[in-house]
Amino acid sequence: MVSKATYYMNIATVSGWLWDMYNCVLKGFSNSSPYQLEYLEVILLHGLFCMNSFFLSVCLDVSAQEQPELFLKKLQQCCFLFDFLDTLSDLKMKEYKRSTLNELVDYVTLSRGYLTEQTYPEVVKMVSCNIFRTLPPSDSNEFDPEEDEPTLEASWPHLQLIYEFFIRFLESQEFQPSVAKKYIDQKFVLQLLELFDSEDPRERDCLKTVLHRIYGKFLGLRAFIRKQINNIFLCFVYETEHFSGVAELLEILGSIINGFALPLKAEHKQFLVKVLLPLHTVRSLSLFHAQLAYCIVQFLEKDPTFILFQLLSKGFSLVMFLGELEEILDVIEPTQFVKIQELLFKQIARCVSSPHFQVAERALYYWNNEYIMSLIEENSSVILPIMFASLYRISKEHWNPAISALIYNVLKAFMEMNSALFDELAANYKSDRQRERKKDKERDDLWRKLEELELRRGIQNSDGIIPT
């Protein structure tokens, strides 16, 4: 009687023969009519996937020694692609492959000892065959990601499982980057980054996880990955203004920036100035503003003075700057806040004094933020002297009554925080104003005297003129 393991291995062998036969058919019948080729292909693939469906369902039932070979067969058979644009074609075989991919995911999750050196190239080959492809162009040049529905990937029932399998593979405790680096190389990463332009948000989310795992495990690829992301962003800002995966790449960069060592390298500062900050000028900023702000926050925690100087010197819209700054202040540590408070509130004082009511209004809204208010209260002895003169003067002079009302509320909050300092600053401000008015009066009196003196001299000269 034939043993169970031998029986399964025979099934695997027959399955392998069918696969070899399929490849031979494609080579040997290259001159046949398309109809004949399609007919032969369907017959062989139907047999292959029917056999494969039974074979894979018993993969975990065979002995541990036999499982790696069965696993390799399964990977080879999953390299065949189906046309999902034709929703009615090859339905059974598509389902067979989907079932096979599910079992692949279960196998890499539950099994141990399957990652031999021969496994790595087969895994990368299978993943590459399935995910790397030319992305379809957008349906319209007028595509608006905020308004229009994205084009979803038709082959997602298979692609989702491919990505899940690959992520489990990369996360396996047995995974050896030293072996995998022969196959997961710069070319592989470059093709992976190109896929971030997919309109399907589900695929971009999977790609984000895959790239993050690769960045974490392959130290030799880190600089290359950062460089290629830089290139994508520069092309996006200065050439195309179209790339679907900007938000996802920024999310990855946020965690990368978090790991930068101090002091910041010149390369990292240049990345901020030349790549991240110009992203604020793109029309589609709202699609990735939250992720971009997070990256700026990570830089701010590393070197707050440098980052604020760059933000203030780039000439961004002040309303946009104030909005992003509030997001930064929402997550800043009190110890970091102390380092930047003087530079920060000198700029906020200028914004409050702006005749543009939207700029002044956005700056004054900081006092509605509970966390920012707590930071201001802890450091009121430094911040209040910086802000007081601008607030007090504008409360009397601003043309917009709504701004005047907001300023009164801010002054009231400062008075409640530190009444003694507030009274002292108010008294100093009034005495300074009195001195200024006195100086103005003295200057006006002096000019008046000079004008009178000049007038008298003119009259005297006119009286002394001898007519000719």
Coordinates of C-alpha atoms in Angstrom, one line a residue:
M1 CA 0.0 0.0 0.0
V2 CA 1.3 3.5 -0.9
S3 CA 1.9 5.7 2.1
K4 CA 0.0 9.0 2.6
A5 CA 3.2 11.0 2.2
T6 CA 4.2 9.2 -1.0
Y7 CA 0.7 9.7 -2.4
Y8 CA 0.9 13.4 -1.7
M9 CA 4.3 13.7 -3.3
N10 CA 3.0 11.9 -6.4
I11 CA 0.3 14.5 -6.6
A12 CA 2.9 17.2 -6.4
T13 CA 5.0 15.5 -9.1
V14 CA 2.1 15.4 -11.5
S15 CA 1.3 19.0 -10.7
G16 CA 4.9 19.9 -11.5
W17 CA 4.6 17.9 -14.8
L18 CA 1.5 19.9 -15.7
W19 CA 3.4 23.2 -15.0
D20 CA 6.3 22.1 -17.2
M21 CA 3.9 21.0 -19.9
Y22 CA 2.2 24.4 -19.8
N23 CA 5.6 26.2 -20.4
C24 CA 6.5 23.8 -23.2
V25 CA 3.1 24.4 -24.9
L26 CA 3.7 28.2 -24.9
K27 CA 7.2 27.7 -26.4
G28 CA 6.3 24.8 -28.8
F29 CA 3.1 26.2 -30.2
S30 CA 4.2 29.8 -30.6
N31 CA 3.2 29.6 -34.3
S32 CA -0.3 28.3 -33.6
S33 CA -3.4 30.4 -33.9
P34 CA -4.4 32.4 -30.8
Y35 CA -7.6 30.3 -30.5
Q36 CA -5.5 27.0 -30.4
L37 CA -3.1 28.5 -27.8
E38 CA -6.0 29.8 -25.6
Y39 CA -7.7 26.4 -25.8
L40 CA -4.5 24.4 -24.8
E41 CA -3.7 27.0 -22.1
V42 CA -7.1 26.7 -20.5
I43 CA -7.0 22.8 -20.5
L44 CA -3.6 22.6 -19.0
L45 CA -4.2 25.4 -16.4
H46 CA -7.5 23.9 -15.4
G47 CA -5.7 20.6 -14.7
L48 CA -2.9 22.4 -13.0
F49 CA -5.1 24.4 -10.6
C50 CA -7.5 21.5 -10.0
M51 CA -4.5 19.4 -9.0
N52 CA -3.0 22.3 -7.1
S53 CA -6.2 22.9 -5.1
F54 CA -6.1 19.3 -3.8
F55 CA -2.4 19.3 -3.3
L56 CA -2.3 22.5 -1.3
S57 CA -5.1 21.6 1.0
V58 CA -3.0 18.8 2.4
C59 CA 0.3 20.6 2.5
L60 CA 0.3 20.9 6.3
D61 CA -0.7 17.3 6.7
V62 CA 2.6 15.8 5.4
S63 CA 5.7 15.4 7.4
A64 CA 7.9 18.4 8.3
Q65 CA 10.7 17.1 5.9
E66 CA 8.4 17.1 2.9
Q67 CA 6.7 20.4 3.5
P68 CA 9.4 22.7 2.1
E69 CA 9.3 21.0 -1.3
L70 CA 5.5 21.2 -1.4
F71 CA 5.8 24.9 -0.4
L72 CA 8.1 25.6 -3.4
K73 CA 5.7 23.9 -5.8
K74 CA 2.9 26.0 -4.5
L75 CA 4.9 29.2 -4.9
Q76 CA 5.7 28.3 -8.5
Q77 CA 2.1 27.6 -9.3
C78 CA 1.0 30.9 -7.9
C79 CA 3.1 32.8 -10.5
F80 CA 0.3 32.5 -13.1
L81 CA -1.8 35.6 -13.5
F82 CA -5.4 35.9 -14.5
D83 CA -7.3 38.7 -16.3
F84 CA -9.6 40.3 -13.7
L85 CA -10.9 42.8 -16.2
D86 CA -12.9 40.0 -17.7
T87 CA -15.1 39.2 -14.7
L88 CA -16.5 36.0 -16.2
S89 CA -13.3 34.2 -17.4
D90 CA -11.5 31.5 -15.5
L91 CA -13.7 31.8 -12.4
K92 CA -12.9 28.4 -11.0
M93 CA -9.2 28.8 -11.6
K94 CA -9.2 32.3 -10.0
E95 CA -10.9 30.7 -7.0
Y96 CA -8.4 27.9 -6.9
K97 CA -5.5 30.4 -6.8
R98 CA -7.3 32.5 -4.1
S99 CA -7.6 29.4 -2.0
T100 CA -4.0 28.5 -2.6
L101 CA -2.9 32.0 -1.5
N102 CA -4.9 31.7 1.7
E103 CA -3.2 28.5 2.5
L104 CA 0.2 30.1 1.7
V105 CA -0.6 32.8 4.3
D106 CA -1.6 30.1 6.8
Y107 CA 1.5 28.1 6.1
V108 CA 4.0 30.9 6.6
T109 CA 2.2 32.0 9.8
L110 CA 2.0 28.5 11.4
S111 CA 5.0 26.6 10.1
R112 CA 8.5 26.5 11.3
G113 CA 11.6 25.5 9.3
Y114 CA 10.2 26.3 5.9
L115 CA 12.6 29.2 5.2
T116 CA 15.5 27.4 3.4
E117 CA 17.9 29.2 1.2
Q118 CA 16.0 27.9 -1.9
T119 CA 12.8 29.5 -0.6
Y120 CA 13.9 33.2 -0.8
P121 CA 14.2 33.5 -4.6
E122 CA 10.9 31.6 -5.2
V123 CA 9.1 33.9 -2.7
V124 CA 10.5 37.1 -4.3
K125 CA 9.7 35.7 -7.8
M126 CA 6.1 34.9 -6.9
V127 CA 5.6 38.2 -5.3
S128 CA 7.2 40.1 -8.1
C129 CA 5.2 38.3 -10.8
N130 CA 1.9 39.3 -9.0
I131 CA 2.4 42.8 -7.8
F132 CA 4.8 44.5 -10.2
R133 CA 2.9 45.8 -13.2
T134 CA 2.3 48.9 -15.2
L135 CA -0.3 51.0 -13.4
P136 CA -3.3 52.1 -15.5
P137 CA -3.5 55.8 -16.2
S138 CA -6.2 57.9 -14.5
D139 CA -9.5 57.9 -16.1
S140 CA -9.3 61.7 -16.6
N141 CA -6.6 64.3 -16.5
E142 CA -9.0 66.3 -14.4
F143 CA -9.0 63.6 -11.6
D144 CA -9.5 65.2 -8.2
P145 CA -8.6 62.8 -5.3
E146 CA -10.7 64.9 -3.0
E147 CA -13.9 64.7 -5.1
D148 CA -13.5 61.7 -7.4
E149 CA -13.7 58.0 -6.5
P150 CA -10.4 56.2 -7.0
T151 CA -10.0 53.4 -9.5
L152 CA -9.9 50.2 -7.4
E153 CA -7.6 47.4 -8.5
A154 CA -9.6 44.6 -10.1
S155 CA -7.2 41.8 -9.1
W156 CA -7.4 42.8 -5.4
P157 CA -8.8 39.4 -4.3
H158 CA -5.4 38.0 -5.2
L159 CA -3.2 41.0 -4.6
Q160 CA -4.4 41.4 -1.0
L161 CA -3.4 37.9 -0.2
I162 CA 0.0 38.3 -1.9
Y163 CA 0.7 41.4 0.2
E164 CA -0.4 39.6 3.4
F165 CA 1.8 36.6 2.6
F166 CA 4.8 38.8 1.9
I167 CA 4.3 40.8 5.1
R168 CA 4.1 37.6 7.1
F169 CA 7.2 36.4 5.3
L170 CA 9.2 39.5 6.2
E171 CA 8.0 39.4 9.8
S172 CA 8.9 35.7 10.3
Q173 CA 11.3 35.0 13.1
E174 CA 13.2 32.8 10.7
F175 CA 13.7 35.5 8.1
Q176 CA 17.4 36.2 7.4
P177 CA 18.1 39.6 5.7
S178 CA 21.6 38.4 4.9
V179 CA 20.2 35.8 2.6
A180 CA 17.2 37.8 1.3
K181 CA 19.3 40.8 0.3
K182 CA 20.4 38.9 -2.8
Y183 CA 16.8 39.1 -4.1
I184 CA 15.3 42.1 -2.3
D185 CA 17.6 44.6 -3.8
Q186 CA 17.6 48.2 -5.1
K187 CA 15.7 47.1 -8.3
F188 CA 13.0 45.5 -6.2
V189 CA 12.6 48.5 -4.0
L190 CA 12.5 50.9 -7.0
Q191 CA 9.6 48.9 -8.5
L192 CA 7.9 48.8 -5.1
L193 CA 8.1 52.6 -4.8
E194 CA 6.5 53.0 -8.2
L195 CA 3.5 51.1 -7.0
F196 CA 2.7 53.9 -4.5
D197 CA 1.2 55.7 -7.4
S198 CA -1.7 53.2 -7.3
E199 CA -5.1 54.9 -7.0
D200 CA -6.3 52.0 -4.8
P201 CA -5.8 53.1 -1.1
R202 CA -5.9 49.5 0.0
E203 CA -2.8 48.7 -2.0
R204 CA -1.0 51.8 -0.8
D205 CA -1.7 50.8 2.8
C206 CA -0.2 47.4 2.2
L207 CA 2.8 48.9 0.4
K208 CA 3.4 51.2 3.3
T209 CA 3.7 48.2 5.7
V210 CA 6.0 46.3 3.2
L211 CA 8.4 49.2 2.7
H212 CA 8.5 49.9 6.4
R213 CA 9.5 46.3 7.1
I214 CA 12.1 46.4 4.4
Y215 CA 13.6 49.6 5.7
G216 CA 13.8 48.1 9.2
K217 CA 15.5 44.9 8.2
F218 CA 17.8 45.9 5.3
L219 CA 20.3 48.5 6.7
G220 CA 22.1 48.6 3.3
L221 CA 18.9 49.8 1.6
R222 CA 18.0 52.6 3.9
A223 CA 20.0 55.4 2.2
F224 CA 18.7 54.3 -1.2
I225 CA 15.1 54.3 0.0
R226 CA 15.4 57.8 1.4
K227 CA 17.0 59.0 -1.8
Q228 CA 14.3 57.5 -4.0
I229 CA 11.6 59.0 -1.8
N230 CA 13.3 62.4 -2.1
N231 CA 13.3 62.0 -5.9
I232 CA 9.6 61.1 -6.0
F233 CA 8.8 64.2 -3.9
L234 CA 10.9 66.5 -6.0
C235 CA 9.3 65.3 -9.2
F236 CA 5.9 65.7 -7.5
V237 CA 6.6 69.3 -6.4
Y238 CA 8.4 70.7 -9.4
E239 CA 7.1 68.6 -12.4
T240 CA 3.9 66.5 -12.2
E241 CA 2.0 67.6 -9.0
H242 CA 0.5 64.1 -9.2
F243 CA 1.5 61.1 -7.1
S244 CA -1.1 59.1 -5.2
G245 CA 1.1 57.8 -2.4
V246 CA 2.5 61.0 -0.9
A247 CA 0.6 60.7 2.3
E248 CA 1.8 57.0 2.8
L249 CA 5.4 57.9 2.0
L250 CA 5.3 60.8 4.5
E251 CA 3.9 58.4 7.1
I252 CA 6.9 56.1 6.6
L253 CA 9.2 59.1 6.8
G254 CA 7.7 60.2 10.0
S255 CA 8.9 57.1 11.7
I256 CA 12.3 57.3 9.9
I257 CA 12.9 60.9 11.1
N258 CA 12.0 59.9 14.6
G259 CA 15.1 57.6 14.5
F260 CA 17.5 60.3 13.3
A261 CA 20.5 60.7 15.6
L262 CA 21.5 64.0 17.1
P263 CA 23.0 66.3 16.1
L264 CA 21.1 66.2 12.8
K265 CA 23.3 65.4 9.8
A266 CA 23.6 67.9 7.0
E267 CA 21.8 65.4 4.7
H268 CA 18.8 65.4 7.0
K269 CA 18.6 69.2 7.3
Q270 CA 18.9 69.4 3.5
F271 CA 16.0 66.9 3.2
L272 CA 13.8 69.2 5.4
V273 CA 14.7 72.4 3.5
K274 CA 14.8 71.1 -0.1
V275 CA 12.1 68.4 0.1
L276 CA 9.6 68.6 3.0
L277 CA 9.1 72.4 3.2
P278 CA 8.4 72.8 -0.6
L279 CA 5.6 70.3 -0.2
H280 CA 3.6 73.1 1.4
T281 CA 3.4 74.9 -1.9
V282 CA 1.5 72.1 -3.8
R283 CA -2.2 72.6 -4.5
S284 CA -3.2 69.2 -3.2
L285 CA -1.6 69.9 0.2
S286 CA -4.8 69.1 2.1
L287 CA -4.5 65.5 1.1
F288 CA -1.3 64.9 3.1
H289 CA -1.0 67.9 5.4
A290 CA -1.5 65.9 8.6
Q291 CA 1.3 63.5 7.6
L292 CA 3.6 66.4 6.6
A293 CA 2.9 68.2 9.9
Y294 CA 3.8 65.0 11.7
C295 CA 7.2 64.9 9.9
I296 CA 7.8 68.6 10.8
V297 CA 7.0 67.7 14.5
Q298 CA 9.6 65.0 14.4
F299 CA 12.2 67.4 13.1
L300 CA 11.1 70.0 15.7
E301 CA 11.7 67.6 18.5
K302 CA 15.3 67.1 17.2
D303 CA 16.3 70.7 16.5
P304 CA 13.5 73.2 17.4
T305 CA 15.4 76.5 16.7
F306 CA 16.6 75.4 13.2
I307 CA 13.1 74.2 12.2
L308 CA 11.3 77.3 13.3
F309 CA 13.8 79.5 11.6
Q310 CA 13.2 77.5 8.3
L311 CA 9.4 77.7 8.7
L312 CA 9.5 81.5 9.2
S313 CA 12.0 82.2 6.4
K314 CA 10.3 80.3 3.6
G315 CA 7.5 82.8 3.0
F316 CA 4.6 80.4 3.4
S317 CA 1.0 81.7 3.9
L318 CA 0.9 83.0 7.4
V319 CA -2.5 81.4 8.0
M320 CA -1.2 78.0 6.9
F321 CA 2.0 78.5 9.0
L322 CA -0.1 79.3 12.1
G323 CA -2.3 76.2 11.5
E324 CA 0.7 73.9 11.1
L325 CA 2.4 75.5 14.1
E326 CA -0.6 74.8 16.3
E327 CA -0.5 71.1 15.3
I328 CA 3.2 71.1 16.3
L329 CA 2.5 72.8 19.6
D330 CA -0.2 70.3 20.4
V331 CA 2.4 67.5 20.6
I332 CA 5.5 69.4 21.8
E333 CA 7.1 68.6 25.1
P334 CA 7.2 71.4 27.7
T335 CA 11.0 71.2 27.8
Q336 CA 11.2 71.7 24.0
F337 CA 8.7 74.5 24.2
V338 CA 10.9 76.5 26.6
K339 CA 13.7 76.4 23.9
I340 CA 11.6 78.1 21.2
Q341 CA 9.1 80.3 23.1
E342 CA 10.9 83.6 22.6
L343 CA 11.4 83.1 18.8
L344 CA 7.9 81.7 18.5
F345 CA 5.9 84.4 20.3
K346 CA 7.8 87.3 18.7
Q347 CA 6.4 85.9 15.4
I348 CA 2.9 85.4 17.0
A349 CA 3.0 89.0 18.2
R350 CA 3.7 90.2 14.6
C351 CA 0.8 88.0 13.4
V352 CA -1.6 89.4 16.0
S353 CA -0.6 92.9 14.9
S354 CA -1.3 92.1 11.2
P355 CA -3.9 94.3 9.5
H356 CA -5.1 91.1 7.7
F357 CA -7.9 90.0 10.0
Q358 CA -7.6 86.3 9.1
V359 CA -3.9 86.2 10.1
A360 CA -4.7 88.0 13.4
E361 CA -7.7 85.8 14.1
R362 CA -5.8 82.6 13.5
A363 CA -3.0 83.7 15.9
L364 CA -5.5 84.7 18.6
Y365 CA -7.2 81.3 18.3
Y366 CA -4.2 79.8 20.0
W367 CA -5.6 81.0 23.3
N368 CA -8.6 78.6 22.7
N369 CA -6.3 75.6 22.8
E370 CA -6.1 74.1 26.3
Y371 CA -2.7 72.6 25.9
I372 CA -1.1 75.7 24.4
M373 CA -2.8 77.8 27.2
S374 CA -1.2 75.5 29.8
L375 CA 2.3 76.1 28.2
I376 CA 1.7 79.8 28.1
E377 CA 0.6 79.9 31.7
E378 CA 3.7 78.0 32.8
N379 CA 5.9 80.5 31.0
S380 CA 3.8 83.6 31.3
S381 CA 6.7 85.6 32.8
V382 CA 8.5 85.2 29.5
I383 CA 5.6 85.3 27.0
L384 CA 3.5 88.1 28.5
P385 CA 6.2 90.8 28.1
I386 CA 6.7 89.8 24.5
M387 CA 3.0 89.9 23.7
F388 CA 1.6 92.7 25.9
A389 CA 2.5 95.8 23.9
S390 CA 1.1 94.4 20.6
L391 CA -2.1 93.2 22.3
Y392 CA -2.7 96.4 24.2
R393 CA -2.0 98.7 21.2
I394 CA -4.1 96.6 18.8
S395 CA -7.0 96.4 21.2
K396 CA -7.4 100.2 20.8
E397 CA -6.6 100.5 17.1
H398 CA -7.6 97.4 15.1
W399 CA -10.2 98.1 12.4
N400 CA -12.1 94.8 12.9
P401 CA -14.4 94.7 16.0
A402 CA -14.2 90.8 16.1
I403 CA -10.4 91.0 16.4
S404 CA -10.7 93.6 19.2
A405 CA -13.0 91.3 21.1
L406 CA -10.6 88.4 20.8
I407 CA -7.8 90.5 22.0
Y408 CA -9.7 91.6 25.1
N409 CA -10.3 87.9 25.9
V410 CA -6.6 87.2 25.5
L411 CA -5.6 90.2 27.7
K412 CA -8.2 89.0 30.3
A413 CA -6.6 85.5 30.3
F414 CA -3.1 87.0 30.8
M415 CA -4.4 89.1 33.7
E416 CA -5.8 86.0 35.4
M417 CA -2.6 84.1 34.8
N418 CA -0.2 86.7 36.4
S419 CA -2.0 89.8 37.6
A420 CA 1.0 91.3 39.2
L421 CA 3.1 91.2 36.0
F422 CA 0.1 92.3 34.0
D423 CA -0.3 95.4 36.2
E424 CA 3.4 96.2 36.0
L425 CA 3.4 95.9 32.2
A426 CA 0.3 98.0 31.9
A427 CA 1.8 100.7 34.1
N428 CA 5.1 100.5 32.1
Y429 CA 3.2 100.7 28.8
K430 CA 1.2 103.7 29.9
S431 CA 4.3 105.5 31.2
D432 CA 6.1 104.6 28.0
R433 CA 3.2 106.0 26.0
Q434 CA 3.2 109.2 28.1
R435 CA 7.0 109.6 27.5
E436 CA 6.4 109.0 23.8
R437 CA 3.6 111.6 23.7
K438 CA 5.8 114.0 25.6
K439 CA 8.6 113.4 23.1
D440 CA 6.2 113.9 20.3
K441 CA 5.0 117.2 21.8
E442 CA 8.6 118.4 22.3
R443 CA 9.4 117.4 18.7
D444 CA 6.4 119.2 17.4
D445 CA 7.2 122.3 19.5
L446 CA 10.8 122.3 18.2
W447 CA 9.6 122.1 14.6
R448 CA 7.2 124.9 15.2
K449 CA 9.9 127.1 16.7
L450 CA 12.2 126.3 13.7
E451 CA 9.5 127.1 11.3
E452 CA 8.8 130.4 13.1
L453 CA 12.5 131.2 13.1
E454 CA 12.8 130.5 9.4
L455 CA 9.8 132.6 8.7
R456 CA 11.3 135.6 10.7
R457 CA 14.6 135.3 8.8
G458 CA 12.7 135.3 5.6
I459 CA 10.9 138.5 6.5
Q460 CA 14.1 140.2 7.6
N461 CA 15.9 139.2 4.4
S462 CA 12.9 140.4 2.3
D463 CA 13.0 143.9 4.2
G464 CA 16.7 144.3 3.6
I465 CA 16.7 143.8 -0.1
I466 CA 17.7 146.9 -2.2
P467 CA 15.8 147.1 -5.4
T468 CA 17.9 147.5 -8.6

